[in-house]
Tab-separated table of C-alpha atoms (C1' of nucleotides) in Angstrom:
chain	number	residue	atom	x	y	z
C	12	UNK	CA	-0.278	0.019	0.056
C	13	UNK	CA	1.188	3.066	-1.466
C	14	UNK	CA	1.531	5.870	1.654
C	15	UNK	CA	-0.002	9.088	0.349
C	16	UNK	CA	2.568	11.973	0.251
C	17	UNK	CA	2.957	14.580	-1.564
C	18	UNK	CA	3.165	14.210	-5.318
C	19	UNK	CA	6.575	13.829	-6.823
C	20	UNK	CA	6.497	16.679	-8.962
C	21	UNK	CA	6.728	18.980	-5.648
C	22	UNK	CA	9.120	16.478	-4.248
C	23	UNK	CA	11.967	17.027	-7.167
C	24	UNK	CA	10.557	21.296	-7.254
C	25	UNK	CA	11.722	21.348	-3.267
C	26	UNK	CA	14.912	18.896	-4.008
C	27	UNK	CA	15.538	21.271	-7.311
C	28	UNK	CA	15.793	24.240	-5.571
C	29	UNK	CA	17.463	22.659	-2.197
C	30	UNK	CA	20.449	21.344	-4.797
C	31	UNK	CA	21.411	23.350	-8.205
C	32	UNK	CA	21.454	26.891	-6.119
C	33	UNK	CA	23.583	25.613	-3.407
C	34	UNK	CA	26.346	23.588	-4.869
C	35	UNK	CA	25.584	24.821	-8.269
C	36	UNK	CA	23.697	23.586	-11.397
C	37	UNK	CA	25.864	21.813	-13.321
C	38	UNK	CA	27.095	20.391	-9.801
C	39	UNK	CA	24.516	18.792	-9.394
C	40	UNK	CA	24.421	15.453	-11.545
C	41	UNK	CA	20.708	14.312	-12.101
C	42	UNK	CA	20.903	11.350	-9.900
C	43	UNK	CA	20.906	12.668	-6.606
C	44	UNK	CA	18.209	15.138	-7.212
C	45	UNK	CA	15.964	11.739	-7.504
C	46	UNK	CA	18.030	9.988	-4.545
C	47	UNK	CA	16.145	13.039	-2.683
C	48	UNK	CA	13.164	13.839	-3.983
C	49	UNK	CA	12.903	9.480	-4.284
C	50	UNK	CA	11.689	9.917	-7.174
C	51	UNK	CA	12.992	8.053	-10.384
C	52	UNK	CA	14.069	9.804	-14.067
C	53	UNK	CA	11.205	8.167	-16.039
C	54	UNK	CA	8.807	10.855	-13.484
C	55	UNK	CA	11.365	13.090	-14.435
C	56	UNK	CA	10.952	14.203	-17.900
C	57	UNK	CA	7.784	12.891	-17.722
C	58	UNK	CA	6.768	16.231	-16.014
C	59	UNK	CA	9.449	18.787	-17.114
C	60	UNK	CA	11.479	17.212	-20.148
C	61	UNK	CA	14.651	17.737	-19.127
C	62	UNK	CA	16.924	18.841	-16.665
C	63	UNK	CA	17.187	22.885	-17.999
C	64	UNK	CA	12.924	22.332	-17.854
C	65	UNK	CA	12.880	21.585	-14.364
C	66	UNK	CA	15.728	24.134	-13.121
C	67	UNK	CA	13.414	27.462	-14.958
C	68	UNK	CA	10.244	25.843	-13.464
C	69	UNK	CA	12.515	25.788	-10.047
C	70	UNK	CA	14.074	29.614	-11.116
C	71	UNK	CA	9.955	30.423	-11.669
C	72	UNK	CA	9.380	29.389	-8.317
C	73	UNK	CA	11.951	31.432	-6.599
C	74	UNK	CA	10.982	34.975	-8.375
C	75	UNK	CA	7.563	33.886	-7.030
C	76	UNK	CA	8.310	34.180	-3.052
C	77	UNK	CA	10.893	36.724	-3.613
C	78	UNK	CA	7.925	38.758	-5.403
C	79	UNK	CA	5.262	38.564	-3.166
C	80	UNK	CA	8.243	38.730	0.545
C	81	UNK	CA	9.388	41.690	-1.170
C	82	UNK	CA	5.579	42.572	-2.119
C	83	UNK	CA	5.221	42.395	2.153
C	84	UNK	CA	8.177	44.318	3.444
C	85	UNK	CA	6.871	47.232	0.700
C	86	UNK	CA	3.440	47.426	2.353
C	87	UNK	CA	4.453	47.299	5.810
C	88	UNK	CA	6.967	49.831	4.652
C	89	UNK	CA	5.672	53.912	6.050
C	90	UNK	CA	7.935	55.716	3.862
C	91	UNK	CA	8.973	56.699	0.712
C	92	UNK	CA	12.119	55.431	1.768
C	93	UNK	CA	11.961	52.989	3.617
C	94	UNK	CA	10.069	51.749	0.677
C	95	UNK	CA	12.368	52.297	-1.260
C	96	UNK	CA	14.981	50.412	1.359
C	97	UNK	CA	12.948	47.295	1.700
C	98	UNK	CA	14.369	45.344	-0.397
C	99	UNK	CA	17.451	45.018	2.084
C	100	UNK	CA	14.934	44.060	4.680
C	101	UNK	CA	13.218	41.396	2.517
C	102	UNK	CA	16.890	40.201	1.335
C	103	UNK	CA	17.161	39.751	5.387
C	104	UNK	CA	14.299	37.942	5.786
C	105	UNK	CA	14.539	36.010	2.885
C	106	UNK	CA	17.770	34.660	4.570
C	107	UNK	CA	16.724	34.713	7.522
C	108	UNK	CA	13.990	32.513	6.713
C	109	UNK	CA	15.380	29.120	6.868
C	110	UNK	CA	13.937	28.441	3.095
C	111	UNK	CA	15.117	28.212	0.370
C	112	UNK	CA	19.203	28.458	1.077
C	113	UNK	CA	21.338	29.273	-1.876
C	114	UNK	CA	25.295	30.168	-2.007
C	115	UNK	CA	24.252	33.716	-3.581
C	116	UNK	CA	21.824	34.781	-5.618
C	117	UNK	CA	20.044	31.727	-7.571
C	118	UNK	CA	19.017	34.100	-10.855
C	119	UNK	CA	23.387	35.628	-10.660
C	120	UNK	CA	24.036	32.132	-10.560
C	121	UNK	CA	22.454	30.462	-13.261
C	122	UNK	CA	23.145	33.798	-15.174
C	123	UNK	CA	26.919	32.956	-14.684
C	124	UNK	CA	26.637	29.398	-15.321
C	125	UNK	CA	25.361	29.475	-18.522
C	126	UNK	CA	26.924	31.828	-21.467
C	127	UNK	CA	24.018	30.509	-23.674
C	128	UNK	CA	20.965	30.055	-21.808
C	129	UNK	CA	17.937	27.877	-23.637
C	130	UNK	CA	14.460	29.995	-23.501
C	131	UNK	CA	12.499	28.839	-20.948
C	132	UNK	CA	15.690	29.540	-18.340
C	133	UNK	CA	16.483	33.067	-19.996
C	134	UNK	CA	12.548	34.082	-19.903
C	135	UNK	CA	12.730	33.516	-15.804
C	136	UNK	CA	16.565	35.319	-15.414
C	137	UNK	CA	14.931	38.057	-18.303
C	138	UNK	CA	11.620	38.746	-15.685
C	139	UNK	CA	14.372	38.592	-12.635
C	140	UNK	CA	15.949	41.434	-13.571
C	141	UNK	CA	13.135	43.687	-15.255
C	142	UNK	CA	10.763	43.415	-12.028
C	143	UNK	CA	13.968	44.826	-10.586
C	144	UNK	CA	14.214	47.143	-12.238
C	145	UNK	CA	10.835	48.695	-12.929
C	146	UNK	CA	9.915	48.129	-9.074
C	147	UNK	CA	12.918	50.545	-8.481
C	148	UNK	CA	12.066	52.986	-11.197
C	149	UNK	CA	9.056	53.057	-9.133
C	150	UNK	CA	9.856	52.795	-6.028
C	151	UNK	CA	12.253	55.829	-6.651
C	152	UNK	CA	9.930	58.401	-7.908
C	153	UNK	CA	8.290	59.986	-5.083
C	154	UNK	CA	12.398	60.302	-4.361
C	155	UNK	CA	13.740	61.505	-6.857
C	156	UNK	CA	11.192	63.208	-9.058
C	157	UNK	CA	13.418	63.371	-12.605
C	158	UNK	CA	16.023	62.229	-11.344
C	159	UNK	CA	14.496	58.572	-10.395
C	160	UNK	CA	16.170	56.221	-12.812
C	161	UNK	CA	19.607	57.169	-11.152
C	162	UNK	CA	18.660	56.338	-7.658
C	163	UNK	CA	16.696	53.398	-9.381
C	164	UNK	CA	20.004	52.293	-11.183
C	165	UNK	CA	22.021	52.703	-8.134
C	166	UNK	CA	20.231	50.998	-5.702
C	167	UNK	CA	19.591	48.500	-7.872
C	168	UNK	CA	23.604	48.406	-8.550
C	169	UNK	CA	24.576	48.300	-4.703
C	170	UNK	CA	21.896	45.321	-4.422
C	171	UNK	CA	22.956	43.467	-6.677
C	172	UNK	CA	26.744	43.618	-5.152
C	173	UNK	CA	25.141	42.784	-1.471
C	174	UNK	CA	24.646	39.591	-3.835
C	175	UNK	CA	27.641	39.520	-5.634
C	176	UNK	CA	29.563	39.843	-1.964
C	177	UNK	CA	28.534	37.161	-0.538
C	178	UNK	CA	29.905	35.035	-2.929
C	179	UNK	CA	33.807	36.412	-1.325
C	180	UNK	CA	34.753	34.380	2.432
C	181	UNK	CA	33.465	38.232	3.919
C	182	UNK	CA	33.507	38.218	7.484
C	183	UNK	CA	30.580	41.561	7.379
C	184	UNK	CA	27.322	40.960	7.238
C	185	UNK	CA	26.778	42.398	3.308
C	186	UNK	CA	22.502	42.994	3.832
C	187	UNK	CA	23.662	45.880	6.486
C	188	UNK	CA	26.099	47.418	4.263
C	189	UNK	CA	24.528	47.542	1.086
C	190	UNK	CA	21.716	49.226	3.154
C	191	UNK	CA	23.022	51.957	4.550
C	192	UNK	CA	24.853	52.785	1.518
C	193	UNK	CA	21.660	52.955	0.003
C	194	UNK	CA	20.167	54.858	2.463
C	195	UNK	CA	23.261	57.663	1.895
C	196	UNK	CA	22.881	57.321	-2.074
C	197	UNK	CA	18.745	57.743	-1.642
C	198	UNK	CA	19.294	61.372	1.214
C	199	UNK	CA	21.714	63.049	-1.166
C	200	UNK	CA	18.685	62.721	-4.043
C	201	UNK	CA	16.075	64.522	-1.219
C	202	UNK	CA	17.423	67.778	-2.275
L	4	UNK	CA	62.139	22.757	-39.917
L	5	UNK	CA	60.168	24.911	-37.374
L	6	UNK	CA	59.723	28.533	-37.021
L	7	UNK	CA	60.618	29.902	-33.216
L	8	UNK	CA	57.792	31.242	-31.627
L	9	UNK	CA	56.485	31.421	-28.375
L	10	UNK	CA	56.335	28.686	-26.334
L	11	UNK	CA	53.751	26.802	-25.773
L	12	UNK	CA	53.072	27.628	-21.824
L	13	UNK	CA	52.152	31.298	-23.266
L	14	UNK	CA	50.280	29.894	-25.977
L	15	UNK	CA	47.913	28.025	-23.368
L	16	UNK	CA	47.997	30.811	-20.814
L	17	UNK	CA	46.366	32.955	-23.144
L	18	UNK	CA	44.107	31.043	-24.511
L	19	UNK	CA	42.816	30.031	-21.358
L	20	UNK	CA	42.744	33.478	-19.965
L	21	UNK	CA	40.198	34.844	-22.914
L	22	UNK	CA	37.981	30.955	-23.150
L	23	UNK	CA	37.609	29.816	-19.444
L	24	UNK	CA	36.112	33.147	-18.316
L	25	UNK	CA	33.927	34.118	-20.908
L	26	UNK	CA	32.673	31.057	-22.487
L	27	UNK	CA	32.983	29.571	-18.553
L	28	UNK	CA	35.502	27.176	-16.873
L	29	UNK	CA	33.678	23.939	-17.573
L	30	UNK	CA	31.929	25.319	-20.595
L	31	UNK	CA	35.084	25.187	-22.682
L	32	UNK	CA	36.295	21.818	-23.247
L	33	UNK	CA	41.097	21.082	-23.134
L	34	UNK	CA	40.334	20.927	-26.344
L	35	UNK	CA	39.170	23.549	-27.909
L	36	UNK	CA	42.065	25.271	-25.302
L	37	UNK	CA	44.328	23.058	-27.432
L	38	UNK	CA	43.041	24.185	-30.376
L	39	UNK	CA	43.778	27.301	-30.031
L	40	UNK	CA	46.797	27.359	-28.425
L	41	UNK	CA	47.716	24.984	-31.220
L	42	UNK	CA	49.391	22.828	-29.026
L	43	UNK	CA	48.439	19.135	-27.421
L	44	UNK	CA	46.900	18.016	-24.846
L	45	UNK	CA	50.306	15.911	-23.380
L	46	UNK	CA	51.798	19.282	-23.411
L	47	UNK	CA	49.482	20.763	-20.902
L	48	UNK	CA	49.247	18.021	-18.829
L	49	UNK	CA	53.327	18.322	-18.870
L	50	UNK	CA	52.840	21.815	-17.878
L	51	UNK	CA	49.975	22.485	-15.700
L	52	UNK	CA	49.449	19.183	-14.201
L	53	UNK	CA	45.310	19.541	-15.193
L	54	UNK	CA	43.009	21.733	-16.285
L	55	UNK	CA	42.477	23.116	-12.313
L	56	UNK	CA	46.239	23.458	-12.657
L	57	UNK	CA	45.978	26.174	-15.892
L	58	UNK	CA	43.337	27.300	-14.363
L	59	UNK	CA	45.635	28.763	-11.330
L	60	UNK	CA	48.219	29.729	-13.247
L	61	UNK	CA	45.616	31.936	-15.977
L	62	UNK	CA	43.703	33.304	-12.137
L	63	UNK	CA	46.886	34.618	-10.802
L	64	UNK	CA	47.763	36.757	-14.113
L	65	UNK	CA	44.549	38.406	-13.943
L	66	UNK	CA	45.520	38.815	-11.094
L	67	UNK	CA	49.174	40.608	-11.683
L	68	UNK	CA	47.514	42.524	-14.614
L	69	UNK	CA	45.005	43.516	-12.732
L	70	UNK	CA	47.074	45.142	-10.095
L	71	UNK	CA	49.374	46.949	-11.858
L	72	UNK	CA	46.464	48.111	-13.062
L	73	UNK	CA	44.943	49.880	-10.578
L	74	UNK	CA	48.134	50.366	-8.767
L	75	UNK	CA	48.450	53.319	-12.060
L	76	UNK	CA	45.586	54.523	-11.541
L	77	UNK	CA	45.789	54.686	-7.637
L	78	UNK	CA	49.531	57.120	-8.972
L	79	UNK	CA	47.710	59.069	-11.204
L	80	UNK	CA	44.591	60.115	-8.570
L	81	UNK	CA	45.568	64.015	-7.386
L	82	UNK	CA	43.651	63.696	-3.721
L	83	UNK	CA	42.477	61.144	-1.226
L	84	UNK	CA	39.274	60.528	-2.689
L	85	UNK	CA	40.453	60.240	-6.372
L	86	UNK	CA	42.573	57.499	-5.489
L	87	UNK	CA	39.785	55.683	-3.595
L	88	UNK	CA	37.589	55.505	-6.190
L	89	UNK	CA	41.157	55.102	-8.785
L	90	UNK	CA	39.246	50.920	-8.992
L	91	UNK	CA	36.448	51.861	-11.082
L	92	UNK	CA	38.386	54.011	-13.707
L	93	UNK	CA	41.188	51.312	-13.617
L	94	UNK	CA	38.097	48.723	-13.857
L	95	UNK	CA	36.688	51.182	-16.996
L	96	UNK	CA	40.221	51.177	-17.889
L	97	UNK	CA	40.749	47.648	-17.978
L	98	UNK	CA	37.526	46.814	-19.527
L	99	UNK	CA	38.682	49.237	-22.986
L	100	UNK	CA	41.570	47.755	-23.654
L	101	UNK	CA	41.264	45.192	-25.225
L	102	UNK	CA	43.357	43.196	-23.201
L	103	UNK	CA	41.553	40.124	-20.841
L	104	UNK	CA	37.437	39.456	-22.099
L	105	UNK	CA	35.116	37.894	-19.799
L	106	UNK	CA	31.931	37.741	-19.477
L	107	UNK	CA	32.244	39.849	-15.973
L	108	UNK	CA	34.586	38.989	-13.371
L	109	UNK	CA	36.665	36.155	-13.719
L	110	UNK	CA	37.909	35.356	-9.845
L	111	UNK	CA	34.546	35.984	-9.256
L	112	UNK	CA	32.644	33.923	-12.107
L	113	UNK	CA	34.686	31.013	-10.803
L	114	UNK	CA	34.244	31.210	-7.648
L	115	UNK	CA	30.481	31.039	-8.645
L	116	UNK	CA	31.364	28.035	-10.871
L	117	UNK	CA	33.367	26.103	-8.222
L	118	UNK	CA	31.070	25.190	-4.841
L	119	UNK	CA	34.358	23.652	-3.439
L	120	UNK	CA	38.035	24.500	-5.600
L	121	UNK	CA	41.287	22.500	-5.400
L	122	UNK	CA	43.126	24.384	-3.275
L	123	UNK	CA	45.906	26.980	-5.897
L	124	UNK	CA	42.524	27.763	-6.820
L	125	UNK	CA	40.684	28.734	-3.531
L	126	UNK	CA	44.170	30.548	-2.680
L	127	UNK	CA	44.247	33.009	-6.406
L	128	UNK	CA	40.396	34.226	-4.410
L	129	UNK	CA	41.592	34.808	-1.599
L	130	UNK	CA	44.477	36.175	-2.681
L	131	UNK	CA	42.438	38.045	-4.274
L	132	UNK	CA	39.263	38.980	-2.410
L	133	UNK	CA	43.011	40.011	-0.020
L	134	UNK	CA	44.307	42.020	-2.076
L	135	UNK	CA	40.337	43.936	-3.200
L	136	UNK	CA	39.999	44.723	0.708
L	137	UNK	CA	43.613	45.533	2.131
L	138	UNK	CA	43.323	48.056	-0.342
L	139	UNK	CA	40.414	49.514	0.527
L	140	UNK	CA	40.746	49.614	3.677
L	141	UNK	CA	44.348	51.723	3.816
L	142	UNK	CA	42.568	54.128	0.673
L	143	UNK	CA	39.508	54.206	3.472
L	144	UNK	CA	41.737	56.212	6.034
L	145	UNK	CA	42.510	59.367	5.357
L	146	UNK	CA	38.985	59.577	4.262
L	147	UNK	CA	37.278	58.926	7.314
L	148	UNK	CA	39.442	58.192	9.460
L	149	UNK	CA	38.090	55.061	12.545
L	150	UNK	CA	35.421	54.382	10.666
L	151	UNK	CA	37.579	53.104	7.397
L	152	UNK	CA	36.747	50.553	7.575
L	153	UNK	CA	33.083	51.232	6.772
L	154	UNK	CA	33.959	52.714	3.989
L	155	UNK	CA	36.134	49.961	3.375
L	156	UNK	CA	33.643	47.288	2.897
L	157	UNK	CA	30.615	50.180	1.424
L	158	UNK	CA	32.994	50.892	-1.507
L	159	UNK	CA	33.483	46.756	-1.756
L	160	UNK	CA	30.017	46.197	-1.641
L	161	UNK	CA	29.946	49.049	-4.886
L	162	UNK	CA	32.935	47.664	-6.557
L	163	UNK	CA	31.133	43.889	-6.189
L	164	UNK	CA	28.157	45.642	-7.207
L	165	UNK	CA	29.459	46.562	-10.522
L	166	UNK	CA	30.852	43.796	-11.748
L	167	UNK	CA	27.674	41.560	-11.113
L	168	UNK	CA	25.477	44.150	-12.507
L	169	UNK	CA	27.494	43.271	-15.772
L	170	UNK	CA	25.769	39.835	-15.714
L	171	UNK	CA	22.297	41.610	-15.989
L	172	UNK	CA	20.889	42.491	-19.155
L	173	UNK	CA	21.932	46.410	-18.516
L	174	UNK	CA	21.266	49.088	-20.448
L	175	UNK	CA	22.991	50.617	-18.124
L	176	UNK	CA	26.899	51.493	-17.749
L	177	UNK	CA	27.513	50.054	-14.360
L	178	UNK	CA	30.765	51.817	-13.715
L	179	UNK	CA	29.641	55.220	-13.841
L	180	UNK	CA	26.294	54.197	-11.587
L	181	UNK	CA	28.684	52.377	-8.837
L	182	UNK	CA	31.979	55.484	-9.094
L	183	UNK	CA	28.800	57.909	-8.994
L	184	UNK	CA	27.158	56.149	-6.021
L	185	UNK	CA	30.795	55.447	-4.383
L	186	UNK	CA	31.744	58.803	-3.980
L	187	UNK	CA	28.883	59.395	-2.628
L	188	UNK	CA	28.794	57.968	-0.379
L	189	UNK	CA	32.724	58.413	0.643
L	190	UNK	CA	30.935	61.574	0.785
L	191	UNK	CA	28.778	61.635	3.373
L	192	UNK	CA	31.930	60.272	5.532
L	193	UNK	CA	34.234	63.252	4.769
L	194	UNK	CA	32.490	65.526	7.928
R	22	DT	C1'	-13.492	-5.554	-13.927
R	23	DC	C1'	-11.728	-2.701	-17.480
R	24	DC	C1'	-9.157	1.015	-18.205
R	25	DT	C1'	-6.179	5.314	-17.535
R	26	DT	C1'	-2.940	7.959	-15.446
R	27	DT	C1'	1.066	8.035	-12.817
R	28	DC	C1'	5.165	6.901	-11.064
R	29	DT	C1'	8.357	3.066	-10.230
R	30	DA	C1'	12.455	0.665	-11.027
R	31	DA	C1'	16.919	0.164	-13.294
R	32	DA	C1'	19.484	-0.948	-16.858
R	33	DA	C1'	21.120	0.622	-21.274
R	34	DC	C1'	22.323	4.382	-24.793
R	35	DG	C1'	25.034	7.938	-26.414
R	36	DT	C1'	27.726	12.090	-25.579
R	37	DT	C1'	31.212	14.667	-23.367
R	38	DC	C1'	35.805	15.648	-21.449
R	39	DG	C1'	39.249	15.510	-18.082
R	40	DT	C1'	43.036	11.970	-18.046
R	41	DT	C1'	47.033	9.085	-20.145
R	42	DA	C1'	49.476	6.439	-23.302
R	43	DC	C1'	52.600	5.633	-27.612
R	44	DA	C1'	55.961	6.474	-30.943
R	45	DC	C1'	57.876	9.471	-33.703
R	46	DT	C1'	59.509	14.567	-34.049
R	47	DT	C1'	63.090	18.514	-32.845
R	48	DA	C1'	66.162	21.421	-30.345
R	49	DT	C1'	70.187	21.193	-27.092
R	50	DA	C1'	74.426	19.011	-25.082
R	51	DG	C1'	78.925	16.515	-24.876
D	4	DC	C1'	77.336	11.596	-33.724
D	5	DT	C1'	75.017	10.473	-30.139
D	6	DA	C1'	72.898	11.141	-26.171
D	7	DT	C1'	68.539	13.836	-23.460
D	8	DA	C1'	65.318	16.201	-22.199
D	9	DA	C1'	61.563	18.823	-24.032
D	10	DG	C1'	57.352	19.167	-27.950
D	11	DT	C1'	53.770	17.132	-31.340
D	12	DG	C1'	49.987	14.240	-32.671
D	13	DT	C1'	46.899	10.805	-32.227
D	14	DA	C1'	44.443	7.837	-30.385
D	15	DA	C1'	42.019	5.682	-26.791
D	16	DC	C1'	40.690	4.919	-21.862
D	17	DG	C1'	37.448	5.683	-18.362
D	18	DA	C1'	33.886	8.080	-15.854
D	19	DA	C1'	29.983	10.620	-15.227
D	20	DC	C1'	26.563	12.012	-16.587
D	21	DG	C1'	21.753	13.516	-19.771
D	22	DT	C1'	18.186	11.059	-21.160
D	23	DT	C1'	15.626	7.285	-23.437
D	24	DT	C1'	13.272	2.786	-23.090
D	25	DT	C1'	10.916	-1.120	-20.673
D	26	DA	C1'	7.773	-3.182	-18.281
D	27	DG	C1'	4.985	-2.826	-14.414
D	28	DA	C1'	2.763	-1.891	-10.453
D	29	DA	C1'	-0.871	1.427	-7.632
D	30	DA	C1'	-5.132	4.072	-7.297
D	31	DG	C1'	-9.222	6.189	-9.076
D	32	DG	C1'	-13.051	6.812	-12.011
D	33	DA	C1'	-16.679	4.098	-15.563
DNA sequence: TCCTTTCTAAAACGTTCGTTACACTTATAG
DNA sequence: CTATAAGTGTAACGAACGTTTTAGAAAGGA
């Protein structure tokens, strides 16, 4: 008799989310994902078509979770500046919650590994960058007016710096450093 | 009769520098390096021991070149602030000069690809991070005094952000954005 | 009961790739 | 000339890995 449990498709996505972005996509063999998900190769290829297909859906899940977390922290913020800086608070909460672990950023890591990603993967990567840029631009407008694009560029760069700093064996907390720097830059637009 | 030409060892290093960091380490087969270097597998393994050995030496070369370029731009700067910001000018010159091309940063890309790099590779990566941190701390001191470490952390993060931004298909010029942001942050320490 | 769908187990295929072995040539030194 | 060392081209090995295949089991609905 088979115990009712979460479907194989979900287990595969969870295993992919946990392994692909910590060990690296190329460094993680399909067999390891199958072992953690306690399923078989046939199921994976029936559900996702390929390893890249599974990767693409795992990235979509990350994007959805991140977008929701960011949303929540924007809603909690009380003034325009903290709404712009909410991205750092969301990142802090996102990483502290044991949720999906990763060495640094699943999207940047994937972009770094695959110089020419297949279409479904590329779409998610572009969607992530687009979301980042669009939201920061929107949040920058009340602070910087016509110069919102410049402020948004600066915050996006600092945010990417926070993520990249996780790759170096840096003792300091990059999220706090990034938030402080972004606050200084944002304040310089408030004249 | 054999024409005297640059030794096979040098050609291999040049080929590695040109291919490993544009296509990715794992994505570049040894055979492609051999083809560009116009040499044979036996020579590579006699000279470098392994593909990772060649990678490590290629990274060492990058580090030496980058250190020299940064040195030169620090020497050219006239005041403390431009000495601290010289890292961005050096990066700009380093990338504009056709020299060694790369998708973003050879060191961060390697760290991202290899979750547990072999010792010689790890050494170069750590040396790069150490050089970055040590120099920025030294250059921050005349500007921020006792708070030099904080300023150095901020500039290092922004610098990493510049590099990471090259991974996104960002239309804006990250080096200029980073230099401006770093200038604002540095100025905030000048009270 | 039969059918359909989903899942499972295991083996095998085909490819790619790092690495090594082998036989041979060239350059330099004694 | 000869001996030694370094370099070269080719081929092959051996392992890892993504993917496919085959055959069968479990579960639910008509």
